[in-house]
Coordinates of C-alpha atoms and ligand atoms in Angstrom, one line a residue:
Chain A
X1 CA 23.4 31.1 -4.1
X2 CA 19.6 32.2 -5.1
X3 CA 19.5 30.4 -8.9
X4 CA 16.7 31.6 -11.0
X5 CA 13.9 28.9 -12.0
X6 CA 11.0 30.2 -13.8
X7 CA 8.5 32.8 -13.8
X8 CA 6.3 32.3 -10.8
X9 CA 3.1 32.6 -14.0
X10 CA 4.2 29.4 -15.0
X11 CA 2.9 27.6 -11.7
X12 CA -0.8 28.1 -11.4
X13 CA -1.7 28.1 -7.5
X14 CA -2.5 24.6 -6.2
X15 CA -0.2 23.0 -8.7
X16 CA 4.0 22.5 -8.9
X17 CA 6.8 22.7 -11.2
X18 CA 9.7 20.0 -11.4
X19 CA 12.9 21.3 -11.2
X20 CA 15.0 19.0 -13.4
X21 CA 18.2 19.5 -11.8
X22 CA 20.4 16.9 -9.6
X23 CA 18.8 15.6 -7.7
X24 CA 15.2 17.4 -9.2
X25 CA 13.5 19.9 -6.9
X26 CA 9.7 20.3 -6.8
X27 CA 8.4 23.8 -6.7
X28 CA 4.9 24.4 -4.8
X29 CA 2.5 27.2 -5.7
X30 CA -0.1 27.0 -3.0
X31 CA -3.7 28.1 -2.9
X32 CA -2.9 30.6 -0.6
X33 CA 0.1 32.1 -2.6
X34 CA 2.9 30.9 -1.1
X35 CA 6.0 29.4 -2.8
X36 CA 7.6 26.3 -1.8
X37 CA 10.6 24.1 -2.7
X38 CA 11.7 20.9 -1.8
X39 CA 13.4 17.7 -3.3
X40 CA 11.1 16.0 -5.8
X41 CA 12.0 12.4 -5.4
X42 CA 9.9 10.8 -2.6
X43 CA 12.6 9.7 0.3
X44 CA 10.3 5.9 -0.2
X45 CA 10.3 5.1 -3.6
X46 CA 11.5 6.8 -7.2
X47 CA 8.5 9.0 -6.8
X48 CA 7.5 12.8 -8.2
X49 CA 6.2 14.8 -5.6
X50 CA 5.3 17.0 -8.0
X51 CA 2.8 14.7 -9.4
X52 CA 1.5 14.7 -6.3
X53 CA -2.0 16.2 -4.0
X54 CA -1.4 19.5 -2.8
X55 CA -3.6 19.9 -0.1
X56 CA -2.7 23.4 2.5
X57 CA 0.7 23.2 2.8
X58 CA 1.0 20.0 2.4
X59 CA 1.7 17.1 -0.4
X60 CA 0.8 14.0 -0.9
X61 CA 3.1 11.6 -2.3
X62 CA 1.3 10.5 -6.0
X63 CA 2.1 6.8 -5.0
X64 CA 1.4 5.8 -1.5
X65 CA 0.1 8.5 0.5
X66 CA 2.7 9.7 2.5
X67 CA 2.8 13.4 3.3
X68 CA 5.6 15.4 3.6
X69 CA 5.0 19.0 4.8
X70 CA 6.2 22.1 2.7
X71 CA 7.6 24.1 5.4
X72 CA 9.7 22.0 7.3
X73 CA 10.4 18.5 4.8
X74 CA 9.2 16.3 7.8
X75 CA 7.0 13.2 6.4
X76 CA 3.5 12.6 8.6
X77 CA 3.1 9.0 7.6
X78 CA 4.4 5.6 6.3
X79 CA 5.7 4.4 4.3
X80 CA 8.4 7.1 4.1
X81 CA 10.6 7.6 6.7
X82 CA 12.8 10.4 6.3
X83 CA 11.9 14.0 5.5
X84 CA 13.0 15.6 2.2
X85 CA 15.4 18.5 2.2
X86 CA 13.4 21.8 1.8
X87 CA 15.5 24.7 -0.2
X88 CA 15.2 28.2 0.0
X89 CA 12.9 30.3 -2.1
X90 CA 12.5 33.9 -3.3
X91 CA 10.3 35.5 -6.1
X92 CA 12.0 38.6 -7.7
X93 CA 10.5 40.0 -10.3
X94 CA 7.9 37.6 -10.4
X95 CA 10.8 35.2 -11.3
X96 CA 11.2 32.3 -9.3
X97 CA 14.6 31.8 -7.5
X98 CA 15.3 28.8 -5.3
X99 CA 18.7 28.2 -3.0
X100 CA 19.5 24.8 -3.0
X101 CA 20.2 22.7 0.0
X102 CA 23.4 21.5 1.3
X103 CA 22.1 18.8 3.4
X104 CA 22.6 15.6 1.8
X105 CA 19.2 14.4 0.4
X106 CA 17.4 11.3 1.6
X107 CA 17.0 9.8 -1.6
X108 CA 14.7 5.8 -1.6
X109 CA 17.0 2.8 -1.6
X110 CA 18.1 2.4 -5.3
X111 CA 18.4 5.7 -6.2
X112 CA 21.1 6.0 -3.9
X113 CA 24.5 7.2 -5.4
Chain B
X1 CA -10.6 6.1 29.0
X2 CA -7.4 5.4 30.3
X3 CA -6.0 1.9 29.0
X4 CA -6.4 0.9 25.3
X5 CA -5.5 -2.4 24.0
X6 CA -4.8 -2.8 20.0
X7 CA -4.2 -6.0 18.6
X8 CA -2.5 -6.7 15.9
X9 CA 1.0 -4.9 15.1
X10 CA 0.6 -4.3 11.7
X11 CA -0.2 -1.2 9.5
X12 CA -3.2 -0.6 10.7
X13 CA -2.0 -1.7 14.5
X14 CA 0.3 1.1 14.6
X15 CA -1.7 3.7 13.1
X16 CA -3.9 3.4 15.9
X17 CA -1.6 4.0 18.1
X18 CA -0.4 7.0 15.9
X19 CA -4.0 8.1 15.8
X20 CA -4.3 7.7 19.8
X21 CA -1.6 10.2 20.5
X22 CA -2.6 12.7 17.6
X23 CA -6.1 12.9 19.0
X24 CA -4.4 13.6 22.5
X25 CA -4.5 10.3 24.0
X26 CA -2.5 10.8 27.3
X27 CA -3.2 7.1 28.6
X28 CA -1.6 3.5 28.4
X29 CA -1.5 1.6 25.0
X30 CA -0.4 -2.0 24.8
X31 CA -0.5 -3.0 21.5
X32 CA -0.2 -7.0 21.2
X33 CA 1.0 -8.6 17.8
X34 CA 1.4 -12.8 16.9
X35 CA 4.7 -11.5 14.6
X36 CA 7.9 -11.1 16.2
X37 CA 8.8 -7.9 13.7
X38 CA 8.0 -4.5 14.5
X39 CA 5.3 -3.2 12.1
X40 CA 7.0 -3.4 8.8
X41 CA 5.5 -3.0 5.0
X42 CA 3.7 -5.5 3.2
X43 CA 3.3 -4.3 -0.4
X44 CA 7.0 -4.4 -1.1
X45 CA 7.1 -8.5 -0.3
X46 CA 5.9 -9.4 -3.5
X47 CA 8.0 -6.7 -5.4
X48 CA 11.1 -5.2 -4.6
X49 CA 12.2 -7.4 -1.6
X50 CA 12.0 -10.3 -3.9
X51 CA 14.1 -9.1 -6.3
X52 CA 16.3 -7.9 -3.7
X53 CA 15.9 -4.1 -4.3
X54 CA 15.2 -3.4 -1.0
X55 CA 16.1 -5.3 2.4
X56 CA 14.0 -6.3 5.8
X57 CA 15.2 -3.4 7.3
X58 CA 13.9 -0.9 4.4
X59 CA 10.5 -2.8 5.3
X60 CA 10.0 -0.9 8.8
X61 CA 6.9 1.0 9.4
X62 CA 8.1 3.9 11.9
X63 CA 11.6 5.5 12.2
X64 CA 14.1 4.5 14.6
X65 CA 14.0 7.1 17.0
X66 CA 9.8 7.1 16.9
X67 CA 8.7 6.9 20.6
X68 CA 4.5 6.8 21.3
X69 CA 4.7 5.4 24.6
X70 CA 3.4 2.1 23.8
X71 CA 3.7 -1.4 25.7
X72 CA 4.8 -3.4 22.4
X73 CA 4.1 -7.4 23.2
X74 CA 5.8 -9.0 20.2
X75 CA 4.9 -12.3 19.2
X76 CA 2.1 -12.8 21.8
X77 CA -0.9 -14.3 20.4
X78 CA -4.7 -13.4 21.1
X79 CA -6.3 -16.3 21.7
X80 CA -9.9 -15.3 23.2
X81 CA -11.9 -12.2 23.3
X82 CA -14.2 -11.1 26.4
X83 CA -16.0 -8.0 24.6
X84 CA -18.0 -6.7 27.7
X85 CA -14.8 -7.2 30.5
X86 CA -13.0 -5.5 27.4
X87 CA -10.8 -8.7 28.4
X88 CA -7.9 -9.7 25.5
X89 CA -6.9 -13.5 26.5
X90 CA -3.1 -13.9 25.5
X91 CA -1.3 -17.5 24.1
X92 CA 1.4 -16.4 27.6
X93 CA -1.9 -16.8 30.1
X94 CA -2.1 -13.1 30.9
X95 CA -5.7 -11.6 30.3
X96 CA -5.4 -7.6 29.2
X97 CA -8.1 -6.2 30.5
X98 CA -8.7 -2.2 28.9
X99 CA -11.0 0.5 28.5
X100 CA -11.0 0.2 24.7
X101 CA -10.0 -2.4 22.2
X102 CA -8.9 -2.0 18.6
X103 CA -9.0 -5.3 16.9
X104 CA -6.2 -5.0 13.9
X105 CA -5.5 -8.6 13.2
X106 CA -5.6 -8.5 9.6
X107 CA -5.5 -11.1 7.4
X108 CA -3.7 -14.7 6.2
X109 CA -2.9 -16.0 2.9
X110 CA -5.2 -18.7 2.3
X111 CA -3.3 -21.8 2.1
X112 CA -2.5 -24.7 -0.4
X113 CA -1.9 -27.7 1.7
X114 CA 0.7 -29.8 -0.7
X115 CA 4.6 -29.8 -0.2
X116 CA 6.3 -27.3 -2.1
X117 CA 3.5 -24.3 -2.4
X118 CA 4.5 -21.1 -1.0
X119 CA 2.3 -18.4 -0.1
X120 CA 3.5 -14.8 0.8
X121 CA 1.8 -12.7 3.5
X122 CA 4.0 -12.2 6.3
X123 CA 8.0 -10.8 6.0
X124 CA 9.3 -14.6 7.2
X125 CA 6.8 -16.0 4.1
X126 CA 8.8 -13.8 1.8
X127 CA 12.3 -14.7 3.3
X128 CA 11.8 -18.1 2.4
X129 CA 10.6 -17.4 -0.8
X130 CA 13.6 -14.7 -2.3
X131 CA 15.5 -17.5 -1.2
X132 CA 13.8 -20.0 -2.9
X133 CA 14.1 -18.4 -5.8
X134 CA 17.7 -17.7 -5.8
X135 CA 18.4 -20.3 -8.3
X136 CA 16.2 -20.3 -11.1
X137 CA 13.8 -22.5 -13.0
X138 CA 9.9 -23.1 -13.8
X139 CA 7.7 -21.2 -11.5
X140 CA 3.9 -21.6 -11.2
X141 CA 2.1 -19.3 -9.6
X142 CA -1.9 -20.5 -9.0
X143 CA -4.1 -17.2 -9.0
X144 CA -3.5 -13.8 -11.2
X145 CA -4.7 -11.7 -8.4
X146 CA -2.7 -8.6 -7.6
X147 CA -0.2 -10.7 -5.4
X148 CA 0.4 -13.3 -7.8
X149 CA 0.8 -11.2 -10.8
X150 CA 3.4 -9.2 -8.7
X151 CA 5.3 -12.6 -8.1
X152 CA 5.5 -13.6 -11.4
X153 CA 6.3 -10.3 -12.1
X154 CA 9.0 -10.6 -9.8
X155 CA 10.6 -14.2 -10.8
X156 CA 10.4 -13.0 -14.7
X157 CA 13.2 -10.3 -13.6
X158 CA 15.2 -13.0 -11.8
X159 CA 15.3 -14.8 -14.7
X160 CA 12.6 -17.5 -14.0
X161 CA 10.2 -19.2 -16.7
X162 CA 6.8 -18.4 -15.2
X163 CA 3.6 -19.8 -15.8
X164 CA 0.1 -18.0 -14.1
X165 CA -2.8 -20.2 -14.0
X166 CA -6.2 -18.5 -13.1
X167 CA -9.3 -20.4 -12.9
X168 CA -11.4 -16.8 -13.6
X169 CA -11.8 -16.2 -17.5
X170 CA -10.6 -12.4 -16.8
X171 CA -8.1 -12.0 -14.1
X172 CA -8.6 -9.3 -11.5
X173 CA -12.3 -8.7 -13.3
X174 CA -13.5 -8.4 -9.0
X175 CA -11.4 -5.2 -8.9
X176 CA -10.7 -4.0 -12.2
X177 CA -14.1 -5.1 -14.4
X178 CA -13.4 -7.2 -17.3
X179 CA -12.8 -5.1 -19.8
X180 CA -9.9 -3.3 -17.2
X181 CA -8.9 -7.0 -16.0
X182 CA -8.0 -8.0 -19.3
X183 CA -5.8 -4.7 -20.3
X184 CA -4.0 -5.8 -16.9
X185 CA -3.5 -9.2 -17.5
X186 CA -2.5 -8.3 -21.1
X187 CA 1.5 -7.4 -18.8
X188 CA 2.0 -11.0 -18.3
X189 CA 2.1 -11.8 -22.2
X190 CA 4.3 -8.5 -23.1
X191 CA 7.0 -9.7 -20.8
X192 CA 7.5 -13.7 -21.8
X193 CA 4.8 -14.8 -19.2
X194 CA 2.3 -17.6 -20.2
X195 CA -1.2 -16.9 -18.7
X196 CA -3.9 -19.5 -17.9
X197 CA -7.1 -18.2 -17.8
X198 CA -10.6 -20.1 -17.2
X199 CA -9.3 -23.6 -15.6
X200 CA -9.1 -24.5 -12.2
X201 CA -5.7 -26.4 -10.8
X202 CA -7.0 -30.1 -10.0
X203 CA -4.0 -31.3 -8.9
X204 CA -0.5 -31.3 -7.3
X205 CA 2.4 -33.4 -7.9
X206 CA 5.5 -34.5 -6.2
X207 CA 6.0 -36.4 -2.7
X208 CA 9.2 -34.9 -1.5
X209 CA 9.2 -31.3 -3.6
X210 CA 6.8 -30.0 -5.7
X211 CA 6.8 -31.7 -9.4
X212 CA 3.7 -30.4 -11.4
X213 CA 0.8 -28.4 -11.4
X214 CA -2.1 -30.1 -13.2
X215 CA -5.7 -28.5 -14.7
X216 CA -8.6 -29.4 -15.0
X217 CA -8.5 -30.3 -18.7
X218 CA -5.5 -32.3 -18.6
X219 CA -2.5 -29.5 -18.8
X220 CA 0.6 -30.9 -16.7
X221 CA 2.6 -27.8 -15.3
X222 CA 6.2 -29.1 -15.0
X223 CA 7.4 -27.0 -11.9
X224 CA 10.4 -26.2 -9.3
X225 CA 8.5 -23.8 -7.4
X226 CA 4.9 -23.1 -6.7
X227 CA 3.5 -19.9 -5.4
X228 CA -0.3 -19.5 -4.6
X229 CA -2.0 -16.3 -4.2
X230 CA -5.6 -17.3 -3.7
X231 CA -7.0 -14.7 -1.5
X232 CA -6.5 -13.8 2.4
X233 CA -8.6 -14.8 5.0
X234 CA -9.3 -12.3 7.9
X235 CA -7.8 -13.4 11.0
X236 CA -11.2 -13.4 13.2
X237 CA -10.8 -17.5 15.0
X238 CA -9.7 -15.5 18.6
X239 CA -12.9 -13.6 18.4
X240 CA -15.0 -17.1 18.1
X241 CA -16.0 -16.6 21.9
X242 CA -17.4 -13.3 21.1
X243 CA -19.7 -14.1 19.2
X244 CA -17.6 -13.2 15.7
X245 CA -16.2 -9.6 14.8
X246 CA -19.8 -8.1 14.2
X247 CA -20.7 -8.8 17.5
X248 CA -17.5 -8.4 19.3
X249 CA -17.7 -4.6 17.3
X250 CA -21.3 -4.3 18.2
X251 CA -19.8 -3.3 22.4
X252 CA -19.4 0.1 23.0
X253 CA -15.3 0.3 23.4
X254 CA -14.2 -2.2 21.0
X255 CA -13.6 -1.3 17.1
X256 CA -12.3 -2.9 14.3
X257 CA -9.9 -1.7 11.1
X258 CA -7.8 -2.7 8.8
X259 CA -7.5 -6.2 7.1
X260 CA -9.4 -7.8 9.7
X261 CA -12.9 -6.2 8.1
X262 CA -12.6 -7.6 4.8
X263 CA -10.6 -4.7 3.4
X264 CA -7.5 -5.5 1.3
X265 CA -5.9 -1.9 0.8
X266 CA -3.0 -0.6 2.0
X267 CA -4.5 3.0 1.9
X268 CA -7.5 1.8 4.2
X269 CA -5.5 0.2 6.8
X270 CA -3.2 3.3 7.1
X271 CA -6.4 6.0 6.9
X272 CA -9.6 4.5 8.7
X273 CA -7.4 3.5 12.5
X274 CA -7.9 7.7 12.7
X275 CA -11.9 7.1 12.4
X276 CA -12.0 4.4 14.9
X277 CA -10.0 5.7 17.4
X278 CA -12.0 8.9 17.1
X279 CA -15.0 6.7 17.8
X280 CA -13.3 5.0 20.9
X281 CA -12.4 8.5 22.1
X282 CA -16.0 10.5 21.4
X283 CA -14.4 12.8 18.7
X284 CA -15.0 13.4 15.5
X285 CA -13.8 11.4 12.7
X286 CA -12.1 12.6 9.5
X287 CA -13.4 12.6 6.3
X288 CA -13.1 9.6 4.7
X289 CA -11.2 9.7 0.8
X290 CA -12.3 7.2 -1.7
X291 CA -10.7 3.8 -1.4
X292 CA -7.4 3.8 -3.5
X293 CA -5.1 0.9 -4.2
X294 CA -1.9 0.7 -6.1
X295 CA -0.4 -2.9 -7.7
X296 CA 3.3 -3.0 -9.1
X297 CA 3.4 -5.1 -12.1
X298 CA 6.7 -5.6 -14.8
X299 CA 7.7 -1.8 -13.9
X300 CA 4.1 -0.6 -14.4
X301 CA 2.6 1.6 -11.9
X302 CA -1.5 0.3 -12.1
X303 CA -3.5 2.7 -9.3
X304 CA -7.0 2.5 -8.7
X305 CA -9.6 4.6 -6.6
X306 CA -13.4 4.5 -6.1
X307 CA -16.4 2.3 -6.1
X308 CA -17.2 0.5 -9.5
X309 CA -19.9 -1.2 -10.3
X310 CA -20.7 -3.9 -12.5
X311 CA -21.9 -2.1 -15.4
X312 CA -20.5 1.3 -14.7
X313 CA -19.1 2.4 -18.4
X314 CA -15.2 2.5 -19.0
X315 CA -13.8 5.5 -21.3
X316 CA -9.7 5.8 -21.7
X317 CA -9.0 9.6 -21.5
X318 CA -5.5 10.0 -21.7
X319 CA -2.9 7.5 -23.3
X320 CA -3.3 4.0 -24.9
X321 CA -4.3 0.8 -23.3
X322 CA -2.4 -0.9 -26.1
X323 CA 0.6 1.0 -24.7
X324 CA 0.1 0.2 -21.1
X325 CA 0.2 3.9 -20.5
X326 CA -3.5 5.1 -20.1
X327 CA -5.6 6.8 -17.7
X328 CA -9.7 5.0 -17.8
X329 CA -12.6 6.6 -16.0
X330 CA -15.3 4.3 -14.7
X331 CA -18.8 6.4 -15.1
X332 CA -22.5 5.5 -13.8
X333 CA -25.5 7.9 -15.1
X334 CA -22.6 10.2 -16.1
X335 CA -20.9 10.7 -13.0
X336 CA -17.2 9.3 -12.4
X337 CA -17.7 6.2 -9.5
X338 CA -13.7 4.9 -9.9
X339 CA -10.4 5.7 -11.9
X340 CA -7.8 3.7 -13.2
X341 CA -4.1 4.7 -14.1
X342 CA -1.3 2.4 -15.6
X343 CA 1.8 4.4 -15.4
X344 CA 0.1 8.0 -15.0
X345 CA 0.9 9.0 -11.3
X346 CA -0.3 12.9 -12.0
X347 CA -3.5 12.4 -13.8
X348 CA -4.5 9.6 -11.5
X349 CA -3.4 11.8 -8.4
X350 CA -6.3 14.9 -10.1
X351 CA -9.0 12.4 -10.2
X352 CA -8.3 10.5 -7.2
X353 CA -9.1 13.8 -6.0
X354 CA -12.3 14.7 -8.1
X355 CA -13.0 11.2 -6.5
X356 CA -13.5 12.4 -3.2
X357 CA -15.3 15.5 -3.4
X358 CA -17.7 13.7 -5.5
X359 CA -21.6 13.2 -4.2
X360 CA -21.8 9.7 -3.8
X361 CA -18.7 9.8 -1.2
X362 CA -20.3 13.0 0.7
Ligands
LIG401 C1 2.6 -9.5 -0.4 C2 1.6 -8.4 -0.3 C3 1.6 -7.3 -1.2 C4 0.7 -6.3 -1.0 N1 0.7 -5.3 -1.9 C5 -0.2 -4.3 -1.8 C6 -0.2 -3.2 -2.7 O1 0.6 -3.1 -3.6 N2 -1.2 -2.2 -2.6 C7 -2.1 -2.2 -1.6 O2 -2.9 -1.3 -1.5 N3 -2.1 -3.2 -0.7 C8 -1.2 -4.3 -0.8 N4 -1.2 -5.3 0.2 C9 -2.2 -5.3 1.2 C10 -1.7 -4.5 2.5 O3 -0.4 -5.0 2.9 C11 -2.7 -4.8 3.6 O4 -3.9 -4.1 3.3 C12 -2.2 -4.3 5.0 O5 -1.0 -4.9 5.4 C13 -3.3 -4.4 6.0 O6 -2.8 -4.1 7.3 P1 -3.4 -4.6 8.7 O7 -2.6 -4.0 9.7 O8 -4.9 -4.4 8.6 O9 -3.3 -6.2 8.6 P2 -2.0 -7.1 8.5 O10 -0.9 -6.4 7.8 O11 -2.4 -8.4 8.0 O12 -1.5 -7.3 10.0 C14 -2.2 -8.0 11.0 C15 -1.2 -8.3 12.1 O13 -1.9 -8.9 13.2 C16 -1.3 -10.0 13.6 N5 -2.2 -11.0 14.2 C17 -3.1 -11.8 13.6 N6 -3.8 -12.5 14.5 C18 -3.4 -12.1 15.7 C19 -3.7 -12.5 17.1 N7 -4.7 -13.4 17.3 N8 -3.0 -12.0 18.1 C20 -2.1 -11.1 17.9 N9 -1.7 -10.6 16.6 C21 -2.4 -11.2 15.6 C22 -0.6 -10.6 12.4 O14 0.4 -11.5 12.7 C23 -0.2 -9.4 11.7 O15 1.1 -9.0 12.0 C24 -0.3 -6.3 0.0 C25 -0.3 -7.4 0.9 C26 0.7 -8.4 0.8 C27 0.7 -9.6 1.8
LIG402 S1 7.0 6.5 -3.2 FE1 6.3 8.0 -1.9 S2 5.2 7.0 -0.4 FE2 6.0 5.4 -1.6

């Protein structure tokens, strides 16, 4: 089920909006235009991807460099492990609208339930 | 090139070997390492594995199911370098000869030679230690560097009574500046820890366990457990018959990253392995970001990136060092050279960035 966020004006390109629902999601407006969503917390540490360096398609966890990729979740580099769970966007109306996951997230040891 | 040897099985150790098969690297890799582990994470030793937050096996470095088609030779030692034969000289007798080297040994914790001191640099170090501090009691911890403040920062949650004696007048002034050090060293104070500043330990106590810690002007330091965190040491003594790790770098084929070249970031040892295997292969090497660091201290998130000066100006622009909450930019002739964040992940991040794109890292 497509829930509605925020309007897409709200994210400039290049910079992200944190979802504050449970578990948060991050919301990516890229350079290029594109809209992305994926879990906020880092699957390393209790981390805001959305704090993080938006580089292509492409972010940089704020704390220690690990990138996951937009797209597909999947992490490039230590010290994360695990990909985060990526959830499916739509803009309407120039309304952002995001489909959440049913995966179960990776979350970092100690945030786990 | 068809054969590369990397030694050391660390961070940087294992981003070679990353960086070998990302740059298309279809040969043989043996990558030799003195630690029986597989490449695990440092940082967290002094932080959440001592407080038991997370475990060893939290610690590894790749994912289960990573395969990059390299010979792993776990706790074999270098012991002598041939830099022209490319020749690695192993503690087993075996001699790896290769097309290309990648020296990765890091570095050790320099030690305190009296009964009773701990140091922390390797996972079996920090073992020893959570369970030394399982009960609890008077810890001193000799040096306020970034790994002992994250100790005592450590043993305060556990409940210990922790003194930090520093024989600088400003801790972490080297990194930080003074003016920075002293915000930093400010944490130890706000959470019940007693900081030493400006005298040198000139003694050790205790024949069968550690009793005190003395200084230089007299101050006895009753103590249960001693932790030193005094500096590392880059592990170079294999390279001795090479002429050192300048020369031994100085042969086409054999590079150097990580620890091992005086570097003491995380960041670098995980980033430059992708320039040095581009030299080893003939491509071209990434851009290099500014040097970045983070430290863990009493649930404050310090990060750092840049090249300061001495004299470079400091000005706070967002938050309040008095609140341990503030963002400082380091300037020289007006331009930002470094940045500082305690507890401001997303400003830090935007001028970590600036950082980078700026002239003097062109
Ligand atoms: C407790 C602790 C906390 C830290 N916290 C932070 C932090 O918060 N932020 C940060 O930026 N950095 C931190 N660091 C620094 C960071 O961990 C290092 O920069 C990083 O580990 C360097 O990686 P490396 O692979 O170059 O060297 P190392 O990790 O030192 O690895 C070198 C490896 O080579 C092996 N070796 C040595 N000699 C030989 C030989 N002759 N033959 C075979 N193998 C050999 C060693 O056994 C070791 O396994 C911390 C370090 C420690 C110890
Ligand atoms: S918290 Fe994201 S890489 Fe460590």
């Amino acid at each position: 089920m497509l829930q509605p966020v925020c309007p897409l004006s709200e994210i400039p390109p290049g910079e992200a909006y944190r979802w504050a629902t449970e578990p948060a999601v991050a919301i990516f407006h890229t350079e290029d235009g594109e809209v992305f969503a994926i879990d906020d917390t880092c699957t390393h540490q209790d981390a805001s991807l959305a704090d993080g360096w938006l580089e292509g398609c492409e972010v940089e966890c704020p704390l220690h460099a690990s990138k996951f990729d937009l797209r597909t979740g999947r992490v490039d580099a230590p010290p994360a492990k695990l990909p985060v769970r990526t959830h499916r966007v739509a803009v309407t109306d120039g309304v952002v609208h995001v489909e959440l996951s049913t995966e179960a997230p990776n979350l970092p040891p100690g945030a786990k339930p | 090139m068809e054969k590369v040897a990397i030694v050391g099985a660390s961070l940087a150790g294992l981003a070679a070997v990353r960086a070998l098969r990302r740059q298309s690297f279809t040969g043989e890799i043996v990558v030799v390492g003195a630690e029986r582990h597989r490449p695990y994470d440092r940082p967290p030793l002094s932080k959440d594995f001592l407080t038991g937050a997370v475990t060893a096996a939290d610690l590894a470095l790749s994912p289960d199911d990573e395969d990059l088609g390299a010979d792993w030779r776990l706790g074999v030692t270098a012991t002598g370098f041939d830099p022209h034969n490319r020749a690695v000289h192993l503690d087993s007798g075996e001699v790896l000869r290769a097309d290309g080297v990648v020296i990765a040994t890091g570095a050790r914790a320099r030690p305190i030679d009296h009964i009773g001191v701990h140091t922390l640099r390797t996972l079996d170090d920090a073992i020893v230690l959570r369970d030394a501090l399982k009960q609890s009691g008077r810890l001193v911890v000799i040096g306020a560097g970034f790994i002992g403040a994250e100790v005592a920062s450590s043993a305060r949650k556990l409940g210990w009574d922790v003194t930090v004696v520093e024989s600088l007048p400003t801790p972490l002034s080297g990194s930080l500046g003074t003016e920075m050090g002293e915000v930093v060293a400010r944490l130890h104070g706000d959470h019940g820890v007693r900081l030493l500043t400006g005298l040198p330990v000139s003694g050790l106590t205790g024949t069968d366990q550690i009793e005190a810690v003395e200084l230089a002007d007299g101050t006895r330091l009753p103590a249960d457990l001693v932790v030193a965190g005094i500096g590392a040491i880059p592990n170079v003594e294999w390279l001795a018959g090479a002429g050192g790790l300048a020369a031994a770098t100085s042969v086409p084929g054999v590079v150097a990253t990580g620890d091992v070249t005086g570097s003491q970031h995380w960041t670098f040892a995980l980033e430059n392995p992708a320039a040095v295997v581009a030299t080893l292969l003939g491509t071209e090497p990434p851009a290099a970001k500014a040097p970045y660091f983070w430290s863990d201290q009493y649930g404050v998130m310090i990060q750092f990136a840049g090249h300061r000066a001495p004299g470079d100006t400091v000005r706070i622009v967002e938050g309040d060092p008095e609140q341990r909450s503030f963002l400082a930019v380091y300037e020289r002739d007006g331009q930002p050279s470094a940045v500082l964040g305690l507890d401001q992940p997303k400003l830090f991040t935007r001028w970590r960035r600036q950082l980078r794109s700026a002239p003097q890292e062109a």
